Amino acid sequence: MKLQEYRSKEILARHGVALLDGIVASTPAEARAAAERIGSPVVVKAQVLVGGRGKAGGVKLAATPAEAEARAAEIIGLVIKGVTVRTLLVVPAAEIAKEYYLGLILDRAAKAVTVIASADGGVEIEETAKTNPGAILRLPLHPLIGLREHNVRRVAFFLGLDPEQRRAFGPIMRGLYAAFMASDADLAEINPLVTTPGGELLALDAKIVLDDSALPRHPELEAMRDLAEEEPSEIAAREAGINFIKLDGNIGCMVNGAGLAMTTMDLVKLAGGEPANFLDIGGGAKADRVSTAFAIILDDPRVQAILVNIFGGITRGDEVARGIVEARASLQRTVPMVVRIVGTNSVEAADILRQANLITADSLDDAAAKAVAAALAEGGAA
Ligand code: GDP
Ligand code: MN
């Protein structure tokens, strides 16, 4: 789950990171009032969960409150990478001497929380990584001890900070690390971290991405979720207790169990297809859940076939098959469905499915191949 800049800054500020407090606004008049309270000049910033807002015209300097109002009117409603701006952050404008990048990521390959730093800040770090990888420091931290003082000094020297700036850098690096750990983040970044002509260090932009699996430990962070910017299908799935992640392919997958769902996706790829989603309906697979899952999958117009892969244990296969047939009858749109049910009462299940004209399969390889073929045929027909 990504947090907006103003939320991310709230968290960083709580951990002692130096930044300029802003005011959130959602109308031009509110932006003007914010600029009056802050004192000009200010920067008016679009709050959307995508990068590159500056380049897209979502970050603008305003010399007076009237100008802040005018800039706000331009930014609200702007579409940045497909997302419409509704919220703004108004902050005091800082004078910038130099821009730096400072981030922490959970690097699974290195099995460590890793500092990423560059004196080539402000721009997208991915770009620097491609064009000038030597300008980036990657420093894995000790998994048990965490951030140590020599790590902080190493980063400060890499960035080329002078002695006074290095002193100011300590609390920022430690604060970023504390915020990262306390919120169970996958990523926390400051881009740009700037030095001012007066020698101050300030975080001008912040982004925190939380680990969704750790969210139950942080109800106060879960409450920061921005539903307006999430995939509607992922919201519907979460509300129904279905584990769902939208992908780019054309073969919808409905599976019980996360591991089986991963395997199913692998086999779809092996058969030459592209999965449209990851979906784990969990235990039980009752008719209402199944129909919600179908509706969520079919909400994606790219889906041209659905592969259902259910392992019946305590749940009886014939019950699941009846659920699928029932659910299918209530759908607005249907596509070919390939259903594989194994386990308890799988023979009865296959009978029910065949009578309802669904494609059945005995093995998972067979099911994947049939789903890919059905999607191809459907794609050709469409
Ligand atoms: P992003 O483009 O979405 O990453 O948005 P940022 O908040 O990083 O802003 C983009 C750029 O706008 C920064 O790299 C700065 O160069 C500039 N900028 C942002 N805030 C200020 C500010 O307070 N003063 C000045 N002079 N420039 C700013
Ligand atoms: Mn930025």
PDB file of C-alpha atoms in Angstrom, residues 9-10 16 20 26 42 64 94 123 129 133 135 144 204 244 246 260 312:
ATOM      1  CA  LYS A   9       5.870  13.269   5.549  1.00  0.00           C
ATOM      2  CA  GLU A  10       3.672  13.049   8.653  1.00  0.00           C
ATOM      3  CA  GLY A  16      12.565  13.531  13.527  1.00  0.00           C
ATOM      4  CA  LEU A  20       8.679  21.935   6.082  1.00  0.00           C
ATOM      5  CA  SER A  26      -8.804  20.213  -1.954  1.00  0.00           C
ATOM      6  CA  VAL A  42       4.689  28.358  -1.438  1.00  0.00           C
ATOM      7  CA  THR A  64       1.438  35.012  -3.536  1.00  0.00           C
ATOM      8  CA  ALA A  94      12.424  26.034  -0.034  1.00  0.00           C
ATOM      9  CA  VAL A 123      15.184  12.972 -10.963  1.00  0.00           C
ATOM     10  CA  ALA A 129      20.429   3.548 -12.250  1.00  0.00           C
ATOM     11  CA  PRO A 133      24.908   3.402 -11.927  1.00  0.00           C
ATOM     12  CA  ALA A 135      26.339   7.573  -8.955  1.00  0.00           C
ATOM     13  CA  LEU A 144      19.876  -7.817  13.302  1.00  0.00           C
ATOM     14  CA  LEU A 204      11.104  18.090   0.104  1.00  0.00           C
ATOM     15  CA  PHE A 244      -6.798 -10.882  -5.648  1.00  0.00           C
ATOM     16  CA  LYS A 246      -4.840  -7.824 -11.136  1.00  0.00           C
ATOM     17  CA  LEU A 260      -2.035 -23.600  -5.887  1.00  0.00           C
ATOM     18  CA  GLY A 312     -11.541 -30.369  -2.823  1.00  0.00           C
TER      19      GLY A 312
END
